[in-house]
């Protein structure tokens, strides 16, 4: 079946540093990848939609310069949290639309900024 | 305005019993898709079931079935013969089109507790 591999699963970084999160589609080509953020005990909030070979589309209120998204190939999309601060600590998860009707999600990245 | 509403923050069910998780949605699109996902404590999102707006029959996948009432704009998830492993967070989601292409919006979720 369609698998999206997301790394790292957990990361702790110092305030002011940048963190890159990768999502790879392992057995299918993902022209579109969605990036979500989830606060504890809350729902998933769509941050941006990344399209292979073009600029990402960000949702209202999401800072483009803080959350850099790159979708350089049909199998890889990355989210870089730049100059991270403690308020950026969250669970980040990506998903891709497969050939079938379901979305496949990565396993998520728990980011803690100290 | 809320597009996906899950009114049950938490639900308890006895093992082997059936349980219904409520979901109502709001859209002006004629074509849309409805999904249910399970999120265990590990955080992964597990796809459970899908219902297309033009599907006339309710979707079923094993112990999961979706009670789709289009006129009421509801898409309740029914889990039959609950198991302890069903304890998790459950999200209802809707995919609809828009200017920027398709987007999926999630409800607030319902936490299900299965009691032995």
Short mmCIF file of N, CA, C and O in Angstrom, two decimals, chain B residues 6-94:
data_model
loop_
_atom_site.label_atom_id
_atom_site.label_comp_id
_atom_site.label_asym_id
_atom_site.label_seq_id
_atom_site.Cartn_x
_atom_site.Cartn_y
_atom_site.Cartn_z
N UNK B 6 -17.77 17.73 15.41
CA UNK B 6 -17.86 16.50 16.17
C UNK B 6 -18.24 16.92 17.58
O UNK B 6 -17.45 17.54 18.28
N UNK B 7 -19.43 16.60 17.99
CA UNK B 7 -19.98 17.16 19.22
C UNK B 7 -19.61 16.36 20.47
O UNK B 7 -19.89 16.77 21.59
N UNK B 8 -18.99 15.21 20.28
CA UNK B 8 -18.66 14.34 21.42
C UNK B 8 -17.17 14.40 21.70
O UNK B 8 -16.38 13.76 21.01
N UNK B 9 -16.74 15.14 22.69
CA UNK B 9 -15.30 15.21 22.98
C UNK B 9 -14.78 13.85 23.43
O UNK B 9 -13.64 13.49 23.15
N UNK B 10 -15.63 13.11 24.18
CA UNK B 10 -15.22 11.81 24.67
C UNK B 10 -16.39 10.85 24.70
O UNK B 10 -17.53 11.26 24.92
N UNK B 11 -16.09 9.59 24.44
CA UNK B 11 -17.13 8.56 24.46
C UNK B 11 -16.59 7.32 25.15
O UNK B 11 -15.42 6.97 24.97
N UNK B 12 -17.47 6.66 25.91
CA UNK B 12 -17.11 5.39 26.53
C UNK B 12 -17.97 4.30 25.90
O UNK B 12 -19.15 4.51 25.62
N UNK B 13 -17.38 3.15 25.70
CA UNK B 13 -18.16 2.01 25.18
C UNK B 13 -17.61 0.74 25.84
O UNK B 13 -16.40 0.62 26.12
N UNK B 14 -18.49 -0.17 26.07
CA UNK B 14 -18.10 -1.45 26.64
C UNK B 14 -17.53 -2.32 25.52
O UNK B 14 -18.03 -2.31 24.39
N UNK B 15 -16.51 -3.06 25.87
CA UNK B 15 -15.92 -3.98 24.88
C UNK B 15 -17.00 -4.87 24.30
O UNK B 15 -17.92 -5.30 25.00
N UNK B 16 -16.92 -5.10 23.01
CA UNK B 16 -17.83 -5.94 22.22
C UNK B 16 -19.14 -5.24 21.87
O UNK B 16 -19.94 -5.82 21.11
N UNK B 17 -19.37 -4.05 22.41
CA UNK B 17 -20.56 -3.30 22.05
C UNK B 17 -20.27 -2.45 20.82
O UNK B 17 -19.13 -2.22 20.45
N UNK B 18 -21.33 -1.96 20.20
CA UNK B 18 -21.18 -1.04 19.08
C UNK B 18 -21.23 0.41 19.58
O UNK B 18 -21.84 0.69 20.62
N UNK B 19 -20.60 1.28 18.85
CA UNK B 19 -20.59 2.70 19.23
C UNK B 19 -20.70 3.57 17.98
O UNK B 19 -20.19 3.19 16.91
N UNK B 20 -21.40 4.67 18.12
CA UNK B 20 -21.54 5.62 17.01
C UNK B 20 -20.88 6.94 17.36
O UNK B 20 -21.19 7.53 18.41
N UNK B 21 -19.99 7.38 16.50
CA UNK B 21 -19.33 8.67 16.67
C UNK B 21 -19.95 9.65 15.68
O UNK B 21 -19.99 9.38 14.48
N UNK B 22 -20.40 10.77 16.20
CA UNK B 22 -21.15 11.72 15.37
C UNK B 22 -20.24 12.67 14.59
O UNK B 22 -19.18 13.07 15.06
N UNK B 23 -20.72 13.04 13.41
CA UNK B 23 -20.02 14.02 12.59
C UNK B 23 -21.03 14.71 11.69
O UNK B 23 -21.79 14.04 10.99
N UNK B 24 -21.06 16.01 11.73
CA UNK B 24 -21.86 16.78 10.77
C UNK B 24 -20.93 17.72 10.04
O UNK B 24 -19.87 18.10 10.55
N UNK B 25 -21.33 18.06 8.83
CA UNK B 25 -20.45 18.87 8.00
C UNK B 25 -21.25 19.96 7.31
O UNK B 25 -22.49 19.91 7.24
N UNK B 26 -20.53 20.92 6.79
CA UNK B 26 -21.17 22.04 6.11
C UNK B 26 -20.38 22.35 4.85
O UNK B 26 -19.19 22.64 4.91
N UNK B 27 -21.04 22.26 3.72
CA UNK B 27 -20.39 22.60 2.47
C UNK B 27 -21.44 23.00 1.44
O UNK B 27 -22.58 22.54 1.50
N UNK B 28 -21.02 23.82 0.50
CA UNK B 28 -21.91 24.18 -0.60
C UNK B 28 -21.50 23.45 -1.87
O UNK B 28 -22.16 23.57 -2.90
N UNK B 29 -20.42 22.68 -1.78
CA UNK B 29 -19.98 21.90 -2.93
C UNK B 29 -20.93 20.73 -3.18
O UNK B 29 -21.50 20.18 -2.23
N UNK B 30 -21.08 20.36 -4.44
CA UNK B 30 -21.87 19.17 -4.77
C UNK B 30 -21.01 17.92 -4.67
O UNK B 30 -21.50 16.84 -4.36
N UNK B 31 -19.73 18.10 -4.95
CA UNK B 31 -18.81 16.98 -4.92
C UNK B 31 -17.84 17.14 -3.76
O UNK B 31 -17.11 18.13 -3.69
N UNK B 32 -17.84 16.20 -2.87
CA UNK B 32 -16.94 16.26 -1.72
C UNK B 32 -16.74 14.84 -1.21
O UNK B 32 -17.45 13.90 -1.61
N UNK B 33 -15.77 14.69 -0.35
CA UNK B 33 -15.48 13.39 0.22
C UNK B 33 -15.43 13.49 1.73
O UNK B 33 -15.00 14.49 2.30
N UNK B 34 -15.85 12.45 2.37
CA UNK B 34 -15.85 12.39 3.84
C UNK B 34 -14.98 11.23 4.30
O UNK B 34 -15.04 10.13 3.73
N UNK B 35 -14.19 11.47 5.31
CA UNK B 35 -13.23 10.49 5.81
C UNK B 35 -13.35 10.37 7.32
O UNK B 35 -13.73 11.31 8.01
N UNK B 36 -12.95 9.20 7.78
CA UNK B 36 -12.72 9.03 9.21
C UNK B 36 -11.31 8.49 9.39
O UNK B 36 -10.87 7.60 8.66
N UNK B 37 -10.63 9.06 10.40
CA UNK B 37 -9.29 8.63 10.74
C UNK B 37 -9.23 8.30 12.22
O UNK B 37 -9.92 8.90 13.03
N UNK B 38 -8.34 7.37 12.53
CA UNK B 38 -8.07 7.00 13.92
C UNK B 38 -6.67 7.46 14.27
O UNK B 38 -5.73 7.26 13.50
N UNK B 39 -6.53 8.09 15.42
CA UNK B 39 -5.21 8.51 15.86
C UNK B 39 -4.95 7.94 17.26
O UNK B 39 -5.44 8.45 18.26
N UNK B 40 -4.14 6.88 17.32
CA UNK B 40 -3.78 6.34 18.65
C UNK B 40 -2.79 7.28 19.34
O UNK B 40 -2.38 8.29 18.77
N UNK B 41 -2.41 6.94 20.54
CA UNK B 41 -1.53 7.81 21.32
C UNK B 41 -0.17 8.01 20.65
O UNK B 41 0.53 8.98 20.93
N UNK B 42 0.20 7.11 19.77
CA UNK B 42 1.48 7.25 19.07
C UNK B 42 1.48 8.43 18.10
O UNK B 42 2.53 8.90 17.68
N UNK B 43 0.30 8.90 17.74
CA UNK B 43 0.21 10.09 16.89
C UNK B 43 -0.05 9.82 15.42
O UNK B 43 -0.45 10.72 14.69
N UNK B 44 0.19 8.61 14.98
CA UNK B 44 -0.04 8.33 13.55
C UNK B 44 -1.52 8.48 13.22
O UNK B 44 -2.39 8.31 14.05
N UNK B 45 -1.78 8.80 11.99
CA UNK B 45 -3.15 8.93 11.50
C UNK B 45 -3.46 7.73 10.63
O UNK B 45 -2.79 7.46 9.64
N UNK B 46 -4.49 6.99 11.02
CA UNK B 46 -4.84 5.76 10.32
C UNK B 46 -6.16 5.97 9.60
O UNK B 46 -7.18 6.26 10.22
N UNK B 47 -6.14 5.81 8.28
CA UNK B 47 -7.35 5.95 7.48
C UNK B 47 -8.28 4.78 7.77
O UNK B 47 -7.88 3.63 7.77
N UNK B 48 -9.55 5.09 8.02
CA UNK B 48 -10.52 4.05 8.34
C UNK B 48 -11.51 3.82 7.21
O UNK B 48 -11.74 2.68 6.80
N UNK B 49 -12.12 4.91 6.74
CA UNK B 49 -13.24 4.73 5.81
C UNK B 49 -13.48 6.02 5.06
O UNK B 49 -13.17 7.12 5.54
N UNK B 50 -14.03 5.87 3.85
CA UNK B 50 -14.29 7.01 2.98
C UNK B 50 -15.70 6.92 2.40
O UNK B 50 -16.18 5.82 2.08
N UNK B 51 -16.34 8.08 2.26
CA UNK B 51 -17.66 8.16 1.63
C UNK B 51 -17.64 9.31 0.64
O UNK B 51 -17.35 10.46 1.02
N UNK B 52 -17.93 9.05 -0.60
CA UNK B 52 -18.03 10.11 -1.59
C UNK B 52 -19.44 10.68 -1.59
O UNK B 52 -20.41 9.97 -1.29
N UNK B 53 -19.55 11.95 -1.92
CA UNK B 53 -20.86 12.60 -1.84
C UNK B 53 -21.86 12.01 -2.81
O UNK B 53 -23.07 12.11 -2.60
N UNK B 54 -21.39 11.36 -3.87
CA UNK B 54 -22.30 10.77 -4.84
C UNK B 54 -22.53 9.28 -4.60
O UNK B 54 -23.31 8.66 -5.32
N UNK B 55 -21.85 8.75 -3.59
CA UNK B 55 -22.05 7.32 -3.30
C UNK B 55 -23.43 7.13 -2.69
O UNK B 55 -23.77 7.79 -1.71
N UNK B 56 -24.18 6.21 -3.27
CA UNK B 56 -25.55 6.01 -2.78
C UNK B 56 -25.60 5.06 -1.60
O UNK B 56 -26.50 5.14 -0.77
N UNK B 57 -24.63 4.19 -1.54
CA UNK B 57 -24.62 3.24 -0.43
C UNK B 57 -23.65 3.69 0.65
O UNK B 57 -22.60 4.29 0.36
N UNK B 58 -23.98 3.37 1.87
CA UNK B 58 -23.08 3.68 2.97
C UNK B 58 -21.82 2.85 2.86
O UNK B 58 -21.87 1.65 2.56
N UNK B 59 -20.69 3.50 3.13
CA UNK B 59 -19.41 2.79 3.07
C UNK B 59 -19.25 1.85 4.26
O UNK B 59 -19.71 2.16 5.37
N UNK B 60 -18.62 0.71 4.00
CA UNK B 60 -18.30 -0.21 5.08
C UNK B 60 -16.88 -0.73 4.87
O UNK B 60 -16.45 -0.96 3.73
N UNK B 61 -16.18 -0.91 5.97
CA UNK B 61 -14.83 -1.47 5.95
C UNK B 61 -14.66 -2.29 7.21
O UNK B 61 -14.37 -1.79 8.27
N UNK B 62 -14.90 -3.59 7.08
CA UNK B 62 -14.76 -4.44 8.24
C UNK B 62 -15.73 -4.06 9.34
O UNK B 62 -16.94 -4.02 9.14
N UNK B 63 -15.21 -3.72 10.52
CA UNK B 63 -16.07 -3.35 11.65
C UNK B 63 -16.51 -1.89 11.59
O UNK B 63 -17.29 -1.45 12.45
N UNK B 64 -16.04 -1.18 10.58
CA UNK B 64 -16.39 0.24 10.47
C UNK B 64 -17.45 0.43 9.39
O UNK B 64 -17.36 -0.14 8.31
N UNK B 65 -18.42 1.23 9.69
CA UNK B 65 -19.39 1.63 8.68
C UNK B 65 -19.70 3.11 8.86
O UNK B 65 -19.58 3.65 9.96
N UNK B 66 -20.04 3.73 7.76
CA UNK B 66 -20.31 5.16 7.79
C UNK B 66 -21.79 5.36 7.50
O UNK B 66 -22.27 4.94 6.45
N UNK B 67 -22.49 5.96 8.43
CA UNK B 67 -23.91 6.24 8.27
C UNK B 67 -24.04 7.62 7.62
O UNK B 67 -24.02 8.64 8.29
N UNK B 68 -24.18 7.61 6.31
CA UNK B 68 -24.18 8.84 5.52
C UNK B 68 -25.62 9.29 5.28
O UNK B 68 -26.40 8.60 4.63
N UNK B 69 -25.94 10.46 5.83
CA UNK B 69 -27.26 11.05 5.61
C UNK B 69 -27.03 12.42 4.97
O UNK B 69 -26.83 13.41 5.67
N UNK B 70 -27.12 12.42 3.67
CA UNK B 70 -26.72 13.60 2.90
C UNK B 70 -27.59 14.80 3.21
O UNK B 70 -27.11 15.92 3.33
N UNK B 71 -28.90 14.58 3.29
CA UNK B 71 -29.81 15.70 3.53
C UNK B 71 -29.54 16.34 4.88
O UNK B 71 -29.68 17.55 5.06
N UNK B 72 -29.15 15.55 5.84
CA UNK B 72 -28.84 16.07 7.17
C UNK B 72 -27.39 16.51 7.28
O UNK B 72 -26.98 17.04 8.32
N UNK B 73 -26.62 16.23 6.25
CA UNK B 73 -25.19 16.53 6.25
C UNK B 73 -24.51 15.90 7.47
O UNK B 73 -23.81 16.57 8.24
N UNK B 74 -24.76 14.63 7.62
CA UNK B 74 -24.10 13.92 8.70
C UNK B 74 -23.40 12.68 8.16
O UNK B 74 -23.84 12.07 7.17
N UNK B 75 -22.34 12.31 8.81
CA UNK B 75 -21.51 11.18 8.38
C UNK B 75 -20.98 10.49 9.63
O UNK B 75 -19.78 10.55 9.92
N UNK B 76 -21.86 9.83 10.33
CA UNK B 76 -21.48 9.20 11.59
C UNK B 76 -20.71 7.90 11.36
O UNK B 76 -21.02 7.14 10.45
N UNK B 77 -19.75 7.66 12.20
CA UNK B 77 -18.97 6.43 12.13
C UNK B 77 -19.54 5.43 13.13
O UNK B 77 -19.74 5.77 14.31
N UNK B 78 -19.78 4.23 12.68
CA UNK B 78 -20.25 3.17 13.55
C UNK B 78 -19.15 2.11 13.66
O UNK B 78 -18.68 1.60 12.63
N UNK B 79 -18.75 1.84 14.87
CA UNK B 79 -17.77 0.77 15.11
C UNK B 79 -18.52 -0.36 15.79
O UNK B 79 -19.11 -0.18 16.86
N UNK B 80 -18.52 -1.50 15.16
CA UNK B 80 -19.22 -2.65 15.75
C UNK B 80 -18.23 -3.49 16.54
O UNK B 80 -17.02 -3.47 16.28
N UNK B 81 -18.75 -4.20 17.52
CA UNK B 81 -17.93 -5.12 18.32
C UNK B 81 -16.62 -4.47 18.76
O UNK B 81 -15.52 -4.92 18.39
N UNK B 82 -16.75 -3.43 19.55
CA UNK B 82 -15.57 -2.65 19.96
C UNK B 82 -14.51 -3.54 20.63
O UNK B 82 -14.83 -4.48 21.36
N UNK B 83 -13.27 -3.16 20.37
CA UNK B 83 -12.14 -3.86 20.96
C UNK B 83 -11.31 -2.86 21.77
O UNK B 83 -11.37 -1.66 21.53
N UNK B 84 -10.57 -3.39 22.71
CA UNK B 84 -9.75 -2.51 23.55
C UNK B 84 -8.80 -1.66 22.70
O UNK B 84 -8.53 -0.50 23.01
N UNK B 85 -8.35 -2.23 21.62
CA UNK B 85 -7.43 -1.50 20.74
C UNK B 85 -8.09 -0.37 19.97
O UNK B 85 -7.42 0.40 19.29
N UNK B 86 -9.40 -0.27 20.08
CA UNK B 86 -10.10 0.83 19.41
C UNK B 86 -10.00 2.13 20.20
O UNK B 86 -10.38 3.19 19.70
N UNK B 87 -9.53 2.05 21.42
CA UNK B 87 -9.37 3.27 22.23
C UNK B 87 -8.37 4.19 21.54
O UNK B 87 -7.21 3.83 21.34
N UNK B 88 -8.85 5.36 21.17
CA UNK B 88 -8.02 6.30 20.41
C UNK B 88 -8.83 7.56 20.16
O UNK B 88 -9.99 7.66 20.57
N UNK B 89 -8.20 8.48 19.47
CA UNK B 89 -8.87 9.69 19.02
C UNK B 89 -9.39 9.43 17.62
O UNK B 89 -8.68 8.82 16.80
N UNK B 90 -10.60 9.87 17.32
CA UNK B 90 -11.18 9.66 16.00
C UNK B 90 -11.53 11.01 15.40
O UNK B 90 -12.20 11.84 16.03
N UNK B 91 -11.08 11.21 14.16
CA UNK B 91 -11.33 12.46 13.47
C UNK B 91 -12.18 12.23 12.23
O UNK B 91 -11.91 11.33 11.43
N UNK B 92 -13.17 13.06 12.09
CA UNK B 92 -13.96 13.13 10.86
C UNK B 92 -13.35 14.23 10.00
O UNK B 92 -12.90 15.27 10.53
N UNK B 93 -13.30 14.01 8.72
CA UNK B 93 -12.68 15.00 7.84
C UNK B 93 -13.46 15.10 6.53
O UNK B 93 -14.11 14.15 6.11
N UNK B 94 -13.37 16.26 5.91
CA UNK B 94 -14.06 16.47 4.64
C UNK B 94 -13.08 17.08 3.65
O UNK B 94 -12.35 18.02 3.96
#
